[in-house]
Coordinates of C-alpha atoms and ligand atoms in Angstrom, one line a residue:
X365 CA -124.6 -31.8 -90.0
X366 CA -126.5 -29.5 -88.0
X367 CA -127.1 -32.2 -85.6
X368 CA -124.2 -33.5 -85.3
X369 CA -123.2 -29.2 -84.1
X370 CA -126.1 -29.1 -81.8
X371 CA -125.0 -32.5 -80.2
X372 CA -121.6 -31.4 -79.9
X373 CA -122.9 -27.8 -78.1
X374 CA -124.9 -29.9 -76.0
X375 CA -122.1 -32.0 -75.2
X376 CA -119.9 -29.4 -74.3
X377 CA -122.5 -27.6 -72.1
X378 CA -123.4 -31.2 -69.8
X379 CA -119.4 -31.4 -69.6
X380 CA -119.0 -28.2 -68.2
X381 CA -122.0 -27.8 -66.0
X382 CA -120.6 -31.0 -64.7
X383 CA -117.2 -29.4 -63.9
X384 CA -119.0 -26.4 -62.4
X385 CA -120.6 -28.7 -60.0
X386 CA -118.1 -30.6 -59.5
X387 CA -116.2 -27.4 -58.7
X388 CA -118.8 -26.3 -56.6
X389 CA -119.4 -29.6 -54.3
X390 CA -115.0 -29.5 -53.8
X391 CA -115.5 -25.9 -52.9
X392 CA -118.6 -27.0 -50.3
X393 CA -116.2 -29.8 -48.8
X394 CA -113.1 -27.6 -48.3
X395 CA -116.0 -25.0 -46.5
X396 CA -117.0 -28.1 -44.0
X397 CA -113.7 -29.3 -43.1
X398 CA -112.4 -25.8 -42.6
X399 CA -115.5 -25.2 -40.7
X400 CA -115.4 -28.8 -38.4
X401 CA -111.8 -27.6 -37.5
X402 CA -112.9 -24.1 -36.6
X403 CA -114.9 -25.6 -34.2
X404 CA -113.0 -28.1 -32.9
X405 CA -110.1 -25.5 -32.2
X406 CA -112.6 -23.0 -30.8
X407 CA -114.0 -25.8 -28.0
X408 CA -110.4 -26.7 -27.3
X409 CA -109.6 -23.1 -26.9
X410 CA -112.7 -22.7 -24.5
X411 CA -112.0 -25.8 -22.6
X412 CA -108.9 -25.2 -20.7
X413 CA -110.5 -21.8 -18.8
X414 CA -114.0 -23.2 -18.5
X415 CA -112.8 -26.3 -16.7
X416 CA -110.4 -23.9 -14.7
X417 CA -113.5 -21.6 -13.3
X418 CA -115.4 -24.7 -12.8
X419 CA -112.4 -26.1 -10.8
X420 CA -112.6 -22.7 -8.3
X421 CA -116.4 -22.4 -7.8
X422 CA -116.6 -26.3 -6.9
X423 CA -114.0 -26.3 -4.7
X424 CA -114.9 -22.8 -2.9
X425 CA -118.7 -24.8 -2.9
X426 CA -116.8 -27.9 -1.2
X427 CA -115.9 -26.1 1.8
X428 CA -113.2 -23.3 0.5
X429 CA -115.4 -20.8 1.3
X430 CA -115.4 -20.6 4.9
X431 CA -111.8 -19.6 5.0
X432 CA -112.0 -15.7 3.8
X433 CA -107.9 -15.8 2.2
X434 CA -108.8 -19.2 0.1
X435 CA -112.0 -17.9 -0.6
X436 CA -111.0 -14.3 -2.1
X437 CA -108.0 -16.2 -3.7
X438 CA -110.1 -18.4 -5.6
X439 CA -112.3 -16.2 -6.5
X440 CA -109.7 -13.9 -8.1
X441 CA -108.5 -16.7 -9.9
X442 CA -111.9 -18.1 -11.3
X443 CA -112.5 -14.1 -12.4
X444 CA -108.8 -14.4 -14.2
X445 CA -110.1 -17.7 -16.4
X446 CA -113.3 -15.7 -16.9
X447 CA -111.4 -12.5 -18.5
X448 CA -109.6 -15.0 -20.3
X449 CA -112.6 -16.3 -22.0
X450 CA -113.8 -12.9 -22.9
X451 CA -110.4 -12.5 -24.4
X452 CA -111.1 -15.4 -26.5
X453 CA -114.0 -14.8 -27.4
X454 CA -113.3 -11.1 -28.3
X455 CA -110.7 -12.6 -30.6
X456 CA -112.7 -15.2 -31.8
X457 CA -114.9 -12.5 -33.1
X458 CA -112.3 -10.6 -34.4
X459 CA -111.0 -13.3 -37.0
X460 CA -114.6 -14.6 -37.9
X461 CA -115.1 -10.6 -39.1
X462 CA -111.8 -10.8 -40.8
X463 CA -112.2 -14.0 -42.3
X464 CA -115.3 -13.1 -43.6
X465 CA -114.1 -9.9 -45.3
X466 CA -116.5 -8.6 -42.9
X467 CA -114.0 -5.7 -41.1
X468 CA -114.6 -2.1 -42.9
X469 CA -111.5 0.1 -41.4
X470 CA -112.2 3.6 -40.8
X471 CA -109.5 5.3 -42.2
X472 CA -108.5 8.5 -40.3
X473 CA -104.9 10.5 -40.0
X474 CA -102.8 10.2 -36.9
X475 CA -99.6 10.1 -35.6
X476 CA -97.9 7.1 -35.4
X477 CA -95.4 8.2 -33.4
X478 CA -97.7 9.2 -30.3
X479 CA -99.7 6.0 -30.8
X480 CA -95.6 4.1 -30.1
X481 CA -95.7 6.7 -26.9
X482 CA -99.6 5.9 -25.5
X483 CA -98.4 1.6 -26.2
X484 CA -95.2 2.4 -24.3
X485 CA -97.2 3.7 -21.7
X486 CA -100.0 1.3 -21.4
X487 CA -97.3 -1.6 -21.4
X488 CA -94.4 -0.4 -19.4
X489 CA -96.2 -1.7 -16.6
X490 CA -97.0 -4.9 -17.5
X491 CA -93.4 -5.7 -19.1
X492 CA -92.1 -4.3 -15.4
X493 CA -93.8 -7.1 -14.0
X494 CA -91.5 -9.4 -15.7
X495 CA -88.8 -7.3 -15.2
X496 CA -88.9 -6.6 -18.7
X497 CA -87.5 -2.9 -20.0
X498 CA -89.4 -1.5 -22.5
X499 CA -87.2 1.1 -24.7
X500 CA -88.3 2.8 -27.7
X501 CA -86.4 4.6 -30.5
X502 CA -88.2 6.8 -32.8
X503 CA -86.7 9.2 -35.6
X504 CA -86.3 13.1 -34.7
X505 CA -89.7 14.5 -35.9
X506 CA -92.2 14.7 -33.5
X507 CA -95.1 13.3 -35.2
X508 CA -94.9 11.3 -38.6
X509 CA -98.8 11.1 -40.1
X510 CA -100.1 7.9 -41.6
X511 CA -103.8 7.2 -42.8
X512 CA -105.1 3.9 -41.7
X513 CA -107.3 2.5 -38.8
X514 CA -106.1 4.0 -35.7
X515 CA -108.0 1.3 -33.3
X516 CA -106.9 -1.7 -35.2
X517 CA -103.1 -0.8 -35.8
X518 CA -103.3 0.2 -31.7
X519 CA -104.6 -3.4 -31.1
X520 CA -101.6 -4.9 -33.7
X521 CA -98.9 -2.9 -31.8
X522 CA -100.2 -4.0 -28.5
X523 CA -100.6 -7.5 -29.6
X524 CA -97.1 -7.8 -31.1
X525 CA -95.7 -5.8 -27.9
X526 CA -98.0 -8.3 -25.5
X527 CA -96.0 -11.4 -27.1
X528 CA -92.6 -9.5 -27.0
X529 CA -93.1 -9.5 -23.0
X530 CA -95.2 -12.7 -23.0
X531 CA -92.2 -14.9 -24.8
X532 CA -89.4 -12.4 -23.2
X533 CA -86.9 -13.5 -20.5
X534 CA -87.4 -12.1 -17.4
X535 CA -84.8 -9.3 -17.4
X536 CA -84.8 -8.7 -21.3
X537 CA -85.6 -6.0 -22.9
X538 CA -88.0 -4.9 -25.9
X539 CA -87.8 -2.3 -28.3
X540 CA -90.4 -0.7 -30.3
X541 CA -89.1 1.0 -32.7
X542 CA -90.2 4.1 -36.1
X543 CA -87.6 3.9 -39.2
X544 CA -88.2 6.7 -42.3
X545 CA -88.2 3.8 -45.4
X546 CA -87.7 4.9 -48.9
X547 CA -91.3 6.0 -51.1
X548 CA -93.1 7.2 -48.4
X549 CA -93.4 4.4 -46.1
X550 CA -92.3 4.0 -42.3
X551 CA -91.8 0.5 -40.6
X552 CA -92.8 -0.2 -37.0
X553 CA -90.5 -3.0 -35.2
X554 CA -91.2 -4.6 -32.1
X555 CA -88.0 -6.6 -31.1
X556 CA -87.2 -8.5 -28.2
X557 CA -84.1 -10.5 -26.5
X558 CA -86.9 -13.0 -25.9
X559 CA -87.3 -16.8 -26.1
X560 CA -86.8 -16.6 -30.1
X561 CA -88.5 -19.5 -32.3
X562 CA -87.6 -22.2 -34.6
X563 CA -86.7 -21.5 -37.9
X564 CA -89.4 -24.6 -38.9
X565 CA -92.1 -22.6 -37.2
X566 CA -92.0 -19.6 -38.4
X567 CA -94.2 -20.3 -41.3
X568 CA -96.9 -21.0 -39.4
X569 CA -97.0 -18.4 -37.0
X570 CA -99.6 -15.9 -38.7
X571 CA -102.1 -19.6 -39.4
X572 CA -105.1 -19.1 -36.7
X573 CA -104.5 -21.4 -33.8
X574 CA -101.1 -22.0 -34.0
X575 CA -98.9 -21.8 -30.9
X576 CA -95.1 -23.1 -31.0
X577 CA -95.7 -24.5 -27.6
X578 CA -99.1 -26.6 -27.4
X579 CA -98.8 -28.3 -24.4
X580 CA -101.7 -26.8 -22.4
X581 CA -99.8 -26.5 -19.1
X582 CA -97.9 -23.1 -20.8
X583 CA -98.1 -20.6 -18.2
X584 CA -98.9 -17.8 -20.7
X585 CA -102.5 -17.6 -21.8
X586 CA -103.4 -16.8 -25.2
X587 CA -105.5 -18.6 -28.2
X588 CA -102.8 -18.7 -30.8
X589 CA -105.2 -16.4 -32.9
X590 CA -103.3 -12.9 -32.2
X591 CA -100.7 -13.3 -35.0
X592 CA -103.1 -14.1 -37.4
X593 CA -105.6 -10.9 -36.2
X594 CA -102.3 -9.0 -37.2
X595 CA -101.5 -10.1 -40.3
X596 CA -105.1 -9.7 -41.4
X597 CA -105.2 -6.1 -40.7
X598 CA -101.6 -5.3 -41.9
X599 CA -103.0 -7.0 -45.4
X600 CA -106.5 -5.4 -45.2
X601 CA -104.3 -1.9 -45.1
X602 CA -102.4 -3.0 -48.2
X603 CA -99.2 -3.1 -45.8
X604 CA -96.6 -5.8 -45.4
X605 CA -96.0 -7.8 -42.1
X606 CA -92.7 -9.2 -41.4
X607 CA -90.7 -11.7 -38.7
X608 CA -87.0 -12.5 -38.0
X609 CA -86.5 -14.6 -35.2
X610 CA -83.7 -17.0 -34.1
X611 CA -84.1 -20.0 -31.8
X612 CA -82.8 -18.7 -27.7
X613 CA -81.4 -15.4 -29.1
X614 CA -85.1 -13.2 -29.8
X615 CA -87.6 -12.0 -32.3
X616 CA -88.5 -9.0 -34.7
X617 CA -91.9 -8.3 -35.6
X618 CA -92.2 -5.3 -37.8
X619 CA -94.6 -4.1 -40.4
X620 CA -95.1 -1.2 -42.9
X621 CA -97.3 1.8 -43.4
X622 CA -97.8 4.4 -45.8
X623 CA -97.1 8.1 -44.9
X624 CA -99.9 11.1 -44.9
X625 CA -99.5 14.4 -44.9
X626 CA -99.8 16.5 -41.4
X627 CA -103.5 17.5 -41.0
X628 CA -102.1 21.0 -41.0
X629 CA -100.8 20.9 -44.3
X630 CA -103.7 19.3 -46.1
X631 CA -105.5 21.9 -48.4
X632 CA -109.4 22.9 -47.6
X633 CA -109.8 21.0 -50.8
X634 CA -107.9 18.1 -50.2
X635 CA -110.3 17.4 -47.2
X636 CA -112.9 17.8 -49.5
X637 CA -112.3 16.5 -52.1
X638 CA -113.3 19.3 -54.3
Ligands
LIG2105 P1 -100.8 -16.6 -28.6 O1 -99.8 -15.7 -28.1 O2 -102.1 -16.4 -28.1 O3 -100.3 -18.1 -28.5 P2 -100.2 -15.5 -31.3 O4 -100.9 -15.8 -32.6 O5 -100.0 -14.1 -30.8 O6 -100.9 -16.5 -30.2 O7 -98.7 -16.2 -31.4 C1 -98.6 -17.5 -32.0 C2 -97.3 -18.1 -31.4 O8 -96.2 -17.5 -31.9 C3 -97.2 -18.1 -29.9 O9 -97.9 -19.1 -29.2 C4 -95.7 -18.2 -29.7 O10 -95.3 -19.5 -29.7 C5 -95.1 -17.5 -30.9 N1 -94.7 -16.1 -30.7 C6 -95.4 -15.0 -31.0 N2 -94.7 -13.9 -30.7 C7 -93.5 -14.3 -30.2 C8 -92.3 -13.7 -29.7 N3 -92.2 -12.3 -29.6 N4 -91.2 -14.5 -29.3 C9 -91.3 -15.8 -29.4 N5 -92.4 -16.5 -29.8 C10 -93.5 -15.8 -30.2

Protein backbone atom coordinates (compact mmCIF):
# COMPACT_ATOMS: atom_id res chain seq x y z
CA UNK A 1 0.00 0.00 0.00
CA UNK A 2 2.68 2.28 0.87
CA UNK A 3 4.03 1.75 -2.53
CA UNK A 4 1.43 2.06 -4.38
CA UNK A 5 1.22 6.10 -2.26
CA UNK A 6 4.85 6.75 -2.92
CA UNK A 7 4.22 5.81 -6.71
CA UNK A 8 1.35 7.83 -6.92
CA UNK A 9 3.48 11.04 -5.14
CA UNK A 10 6.00 10.39 -7.58
CA UNK A 11 3.68 10.30 -10.25
CA UNK A 12 2.21 13.44 -9.43
CA UNK A 13 5.50 15.24 -8.91
CA UNK A 14 7.10 14.05 -12.82
CA UNK A 15 3.51 15.29 -14.03
CA UNK A 16 3.91 18.55 -12.72
CA UNK A 17 7.55 19.25 -13.09
CA UNK A 18 6.57 18.42 -16.64
CA UNK A 19 3.83 21.11 -16.81
CA UNK A 20 6.28 23.62 -15.12
CA UNK A 21 8.56 23.07 -17.93
CA UNK A 22 6.44 22.89 -20.26
CA UNK A 23 5.14 26.25 -18.93
CA UNK A 24 8.45 27.50 -18.83
CA UNK A 25 9.75 26.52 -22.61
CA UNK A 26 5.98 28.42 -23.85
CA UNK A 27 6.99 31.25 -21.74
CA UNK A 28 10.75 31.17 -23.48
CA UNK A 29 9.05 31.07 -26.98
CA UNK A 30 6.51 33.92 -26.46
CA UNK A 31 9.99 35.86 -25.06
CA UNK A 32 11.80 35.07 -28.61
CA UNK A 33 9.09 35.95 -30.91
CA UNK A 34 8.31 39.05 -28.96
CA UNK A 35 11.90 39.68 -28.97
CA UNK A 36 12.49 38.74 -33.16
CA UNK A 37 9.66 41.35 -33.65
CA UNK A 38 11.26 43.98 -31.48
CA UNK A 39 13.98 43.85 -33.57
CA UNK A 40 12.56 43.70 -36.74
CA UNK A 41 10.33 46.81 -35.97
CA UNK A 42 13.34 48.62 -34.50
CA UNK A 43 15.64 48.07 -37.96
CA UNK A 44 12.57 49.13 -39.90
CA UNK A 45 12.21 52.11 -37.77
CA UNK A 46 16.05 52.89 -38.21
CA UNK A 47 15.94 52.22 -41.94
CA UNK A 48 13.96 54.94 -43.46
CA UNK A 49 16.34 57.96 -41.80
CA UNK A 50 19.59 56.02 -42.19
CA UNK A 51 19.05 55.44 -45.85
CA UNK A 52 17.78 59.29 -45.99
CA UNK A 53 21.33 60.66 -44.43
CA UNK A 54 23.05 58.30 -46.61
CA UNK A 55 21.11 59.61 -49.64
CA UNK A 56 22.40 63.51 -48.69
CA UNK A 57 26.11 62.75 -47.87
CA UNK A 58 26.47 60.65 -51.30
CA UNK A 59 24.99 62.91 -53.32
CA UNK A 60 26.66 66.16 -51.68
CA UNK A 61 30.03 63.56 -52.30
CA UNK A 62 28.76 63.15 -56.07
CA UNK A 63 29.31 66.68 -56.85
CA UNK A 64 26.50 68.57 -54.65
CA UNK A 65 28.96 70.11 -52.76
CA UNK A 66 30.40 72.65 -55.01
CA UNK A 67 27.22 74.58 -55.14
CA UNK A 68 27.14 76.35 -51.48
CA UNK A 69 22.77 76.59 -51.53
CA UNK A 70 22.58 72.62 -52.43
CA UNK A 71 25.25 71.96 -50.27
CA UNK A 72 23.98 73.79 -46.98
CA UNK A 73 20.44 72.44 -48.00
CA UNK A 74 21.50 69.02 -47.87
CA UNK A 75 23.25 69.20 -45.14
CA UNK A 76 20.41 70.61 -43.06
CA UNK A 77 18.36 67.91 -44.28
CA UNK A 78 20.89 64.90 -43.53
CA UNK A 79 21.22 66.78 -39.81
CA UNK A 80 17.09 66.58 -39.73
CA UNK A 81 17.23 62.49 -40.43
CA UNK A 82 20.04 62.45 -37.88
CA UNK A 83 17.82 64.17 -35.03
CA UNK A 84 15.34 61.91 -36.03
CA UNK A 85 17.37 58.95 -35.23
CA UNK A 86 18.28 60.28 -31.88
CA UNK A 87 14.54 60.69 -31.38
CA UNK A 88 14.14 57.10 -32.07
CA UNK A 89 16.47 55.98 -30.32
CA UNK A 90 15.75 58.11 -27.21
CA UNK A 91 12.34 56.46 -27.50
CA UNK A 92 13.51 53.19 -28.10
CA UNK A 93 15.17 53.53 -24.78
CA UNK A 94 12.35 54.81 -23.15
CA UNK A 95 9.97 51.75 -23.78
CA UNK A 96 12.86 48.99 -23.29
CA UNK A 97 13.08 50.79 -19.51
CA UNK A 98 9.32 50.68 -19.32
CA UNK A 99 8.88 47.38 -20.64
CA UNK A 100 11.30 46.11 -18.36
CA UNK A 101 9.71 47.58 -15.22
CA UNK A 102 12.95 49.22 -15.24
CA UNK A 103 11.50 53.28 -14.90
CA UNK A 104 11.59 54.30 -10.94
CA UNK A 105 9.47 57.83 -11.04
CA UNK A 106 10.56 60.34 -8.74
CA UNK A 107 7.60 61.55 -7.27
CA UNK A 108 7.70 65.27 -6.38
CA UNK A 109 4.60 67.98 -5.92
CA UNK A 110 3.90 70.49 -8.64
CA UNK A 111 1.56 72.38 -10.26
CA UNK A 112 -0.15 71.02 -12.98
CA UNK A 113 -1.56 73.91 -14.10
CA UNK A 114 1.81 75.83 -14.83
CA UNK A 115 3.33 72.64 -16.36
CA UNK A 116 -0.29 73.15 -19.12
CA UNK A 117 1.22 77.01 -19.23
CA UNK A 118 5.33 76.06 -19.83
CA UNK A 119 3.72 73.05 -22.78
CA UNK A 120 1.57 75.93 -24.25
CA UNK A 121 4.51 77.90 -24.50
CA UNK A 122 7.05 75.50 -25.77
CA UNK A 123 4.40 74.44 -28.51
CA UNK A 124 2.67 77.52 -29.60
CA UNK A 125 5.38 77.77 -31.91
CA UNK A 126 5.51 74.80 -33.51
CA UNK A 127 1.57 74.40 -33.84
CA UNK A 128 2.00 78.24 -35.54
CA UNK A 129 3.88 76.67 -38.12
CA UNK A 130 0.95 74.78 -39.20
CA UNK A 131 -1.22 77.35 -38.66
CA UNK A 132 -2.47 75.51 -35.89
CA UNK A 133 -4.00 77.68 -32.68
CA UNK A 134 -3.23 76.38 -29.56
CA UNK A 135 -5.95 77.43 -26.84
CA UNK A 136 -6.04 76.30 -23.40
CA UNK A 137 -8.78 76.30 -20.74
CA UNK A 138 -7.96 75.68 -17.18
CA UNK A 139 -10.30 76.06 -13.98
CA UNK A 140 -10.08 79.38 -11.83
CA UNK A 141 -7.42 78.40 -9.24
CA UNK A 142 -4.17 79.33 -10.00
CA UNK A 143 -2.21 76.26 -9.28
CA UNK A 144 -3.87 72.78 -8.64
CA UNK A 145 -0.98 70.37 -6.87
CA UNK A 146 -0.58 66.82 -7.96
CA UNK A 147 2.29 64.28 -6.83
CA UNK A 148 3.67 62.33 -9.59
CA UNK A 149 6.81 62.54 -12.01
CA UNK A 150 7.04 66.05 -13.17
CA UNK A 151 9.59 65.07 -16.19
CA UNK A 152 7.65 62.15 -17.39
CA UNK A 153 4.03 63.65 -17.33
CA UNK A 154 5.86 66.98 -19.16
CA UNK A 155 7.14 64.43 -21.91
CA UNK A 156 3.23 62.69 -22.01
CA UNK A 157 1.67 66.18 -22.36
CA UNK A 158 4.07 67.19 -25.00
CA UNK A 159 3.76 63.89 -26.77
CA UNK A 160 -0.01 63.98 -26.84
CA UNK A 161 0.07 67.84 -27.81
CA UNK A 162 3.02 66.89 -30.58
CA UNK A 163 0.38 64.38 -32.28
CA UNK A 164 -2.60 66.93 -31.79
CA UNK A 165 -0.50 69.35 -34.28
CA UNK A 166 1.24 66.45 -36.03
CA UNK A 167 -2.40 64.77 -37.20
CA UNK A 168 -4.10 68.50 -37.06
CA UNK A 169 -5.36 70.35 -40.19
CA UNK A 170 -3.63 73.08 -41.04
CA UNK A 171 -5.85 75.86 -39.63
CA UNK A 172 -7.39 73.82 -36.71
CA UNK A 173 -7.12 74.26 -33.51
CA UNK A 174 -6.07 72.26 -30.19
CA UNK A 175 -7.02 72.56 -26.82
CA UNK A 176 -5.42 71.49 -23.75
CA UNK A 177 -7.46 71.55 -21.24
CA UNK A 178 -7.65 71.10 -16.59
CA UNK A 179 -11.30 69.76 -15.35
CA UNK A 180 -11.78 69.40 -11.18
CA UNK A 181 -13.21 65.46 -11.25
CA UNK A 182 -15.03 64.06 -8.37
CA UNK A 183 -12.55 62.20 -5.26
CA UNK A 184 -9.71 64.22 -5.73
CA UNK A 185 -8.74 63.65 -9.21
CA UNK A 186 -8.25 66.23 -12.19
CA UNK A 187 -8.17 65.09 -15.94
CA UNK A 188 -5.84 66.65 -18.45
CA UNK A 189 -7.38 66.64 -22.25
CA UNK A 190 -5.67 67.40 -25.23
CA UNK A 191 -8.28 67.80 -28.11
CA UNK A 192 -7.98 68.56 -31.55
CA UNK A 193 -10.23 69.33 -34.82
CA UNK A 194 -7.54 67.15 -36.42
CA UNK A 195 -7.52 64.33 -38.92
CA UNK A 196 -9.60 62.00 -36.27
CA UNK A 197 -9.03 57.96 -36.62
CA UNK A 198 -10.91 54.98 -37.32
CA UNK A 199 -13.03 53.55 -34.89
CA UNK A 200 -11.19 49.96 -35.87
CA UNK A 201 -7.87 51.54 -34.86
CA UNK A 202 -8.27 52.77 -31.99
CA UNK A 203 -7.51 49.74 -30.09
CA UNK A 204 -4.34 49.62 -31.15
CA UNK A 205 -3.06 52.91 -30.78
CA UNK A 206 -1.28 52.60 -27.29
CA UNK A 207 0.50 48.83 -28.92
CA UNK A 208 4.35 49.89 -29.57
CA UNK A 209 4.82 50.44 -33.27
CA UNK A 210 1.62 51.03 -34.37
CA UNK A 211 0.91 53.95 -36.74
CA UNK A 212 -2.75 54.16 -38.54
CA UNK A 213 -0.86 55.26 -41.55
CA UNK A 214 2.25 52.84 -42.48
CA UNK A 215 2.98 53.76 -45.65
CA UNK A 216 6.60 55.10 -45.21
CA UNK A 217 6.14 58.10 -47.50
CA UNK A 218 4.00 59.94 -44.44
CA UNK A 219 5.39 63.26 -44.26
CA UNK A 220 5.16 63.25 -40.40
CA UNK A 221 8.12 61.54 -38.70
CA UNK A 222 7.61 59.51 -35.69
CA UNK A 223 8.20 55.67 -34.54
CA UNK A 224 4.69 54.81 -33.60
CA UNK A 225 6.20 54.22 -30.03
CA UNK A 226 4.90 57.68 -28.45
CA UNK A 227 1.36 56.44 -27.52
CA UNK A 228 2.58 53.52 -25.95
CA UNK A 229 5.54 55.61 -23.81
CA UNK A 230 2.21 57.41 -22.52
CA UNK A 231 0.20 54.92 -21.55
CA UNK A 232 3.00 53.22 -19.74
CA UNK A 233 3.61 56.13 -17.51
CA UNK A 234 -0.10 57.04 -16.99
CA UNK A 235 -0.35 53.23 -15.69
CA UNK A 236 3.02 53.28 -13.85
CA UNK A 237 1.25 56.44 -11.89
CA UNK A 238 -1.78 54.30 -11.08
CA UNK A 239 -3.79 56.85 -13.42
CA UNK A 240 -6.14 56.11 -16.29
CA UNK A 241 -5.46 57.07 -20.05
CA UNK A 242 -8.29 57.68 -22.31
CA UNK A 243 -9.18 58.41 -26.31
CA UNK A 244 -12.30 59.54 -28.21
CA UNK A 245 -11.74 60.11 -31.63
CA UNK A 246 -14.06 60.15 -34.73
CA UNK A 247 -12.91 59.52 -38.35
CA UNK A 248 -12.41 63.45 -40.32
CA UNK A 249 -14.02 65.22 -37.33
CA UNK A 250 -10.75 65.10 -34.44
CA UNK A 251 -9.48 63.42 -31.32
CA UNK A 252 -9.39 63.56 -27.42
CA UNK A 253 -6.65 62.38 -25.52
CA UNK A 254 -7.03 62.88 -21.90
CA UNK A 255 -5.76 61.19 -18.79
CA UNK A 256 -6.17 61.40 -14.89
CA UNK A 257 -4.25 62.38 -11.87
CA UNK A 258 -4.61 62.42 -8.37
CA UNK A 259 -4.57 65.76 -6.38
CA UNK A 260 -1.93 66.85 -3.57
CA UNK A 261 -2.10 69.25 -1.27
CA UNK A 262 -0.26 72.87 -1.88
CA UNK A 263 3.33 72.58 -0.50
CA UNK A 264 2.27 75.47 1.70
CA UNK A 265 -0.24 73.67 3.39
CA UNK A 266 1.56 70.43 4.09
CA UNK A 267 2.43 70.13 7.91
CA UNK A 268 6.41 70.00 9.12
CA UNK A 269 5.33 66.49 9.85
CA UNK A 270 3.68 65.53 6.82
CA UNK A 271 7.10 66.20 4.97
CA UNK A 272 8.59 64.16 7.35
CA UNK A 273 6.85 61.75 7.90
CA UNK A 274 7.06 61.91 11.67
P1 LIG B 1 3.81 58.30 -34.00
O1 LIG B 1 3.15 59.64 -33.88
O2 LIG B 1 5.27 58.32 -33.81
O3 LIG B 1 3.40 57.57 -35.25
P2 LIG B 1 2.27 57.49 -31.64
O4 LIG B 1 2.40 56.25 -30.82
O5 LIG B 1 2.41 58.79 -30.94
O6 LIG B 1 3.30 57.34 -32.82
O7 LIG B 1 0.85 57.46 -32.34
C1 LIG B 1 0.42 56.26 -32.99
C2 LIG B 1 -0.53 56.60 -34.13
O8 LIG B 1 -1.76 57.10 -33.60
C3 LIG B 1 -0.03 57.68 -35.07
O9 LIG B 1 0.81 57.17 -36.07
C4 LIG B 1 -1.34 58.23 -35.63
O10 LIG B 1 -1.75 57.41 -36.70
C5 LIG B 1 -2.32 58.05 -34.49
N1 LIG B 1 -2.55 59.30 -33.73
C6 LIG B 1 -1.96 59.67 -32.57
N2 LIG B 1 -2.43 60.87 -32.13
C7 LIG B 1 -3.35 61.27 -33.03
C8 LIG B 1 -4.20 62.43 -33.16
N3 LIG B 1 -4.20 63.41 -32.25
N4 LIG B 1 -5.03 62.48 -34.23
C9 LIG B 1 -5.05 61.49 -35.16
N5 LIG B 1 -4.27 60.38 -35.10
C10 LIG B 1 -3.43 60.26 -34.06
Amino acid sequence: NQITTDMATLTREVEKFAEDKKLEIETLKIRETYRKEFMGNVSHELKTPLFTVQGYILTLLDGAMKDKTVRKKYLQRAGKGVERLIYIVKDLDMITKLEAGDLHLHLENFNIVEMVQNAFDLLEMKAAKKNITLTFDIPYEEAIWVYADRERIQQVLSNLVVNSIKYGKKGGTTEISIENLIKNKVIVRVTDNGEGIEKANIPRLFERFYRVDKSGSRKEGGSGLGLSIVKHIIEAHNEKIYVESVFGVGSEFSFTMEKSKSPSKITTSEKTGN
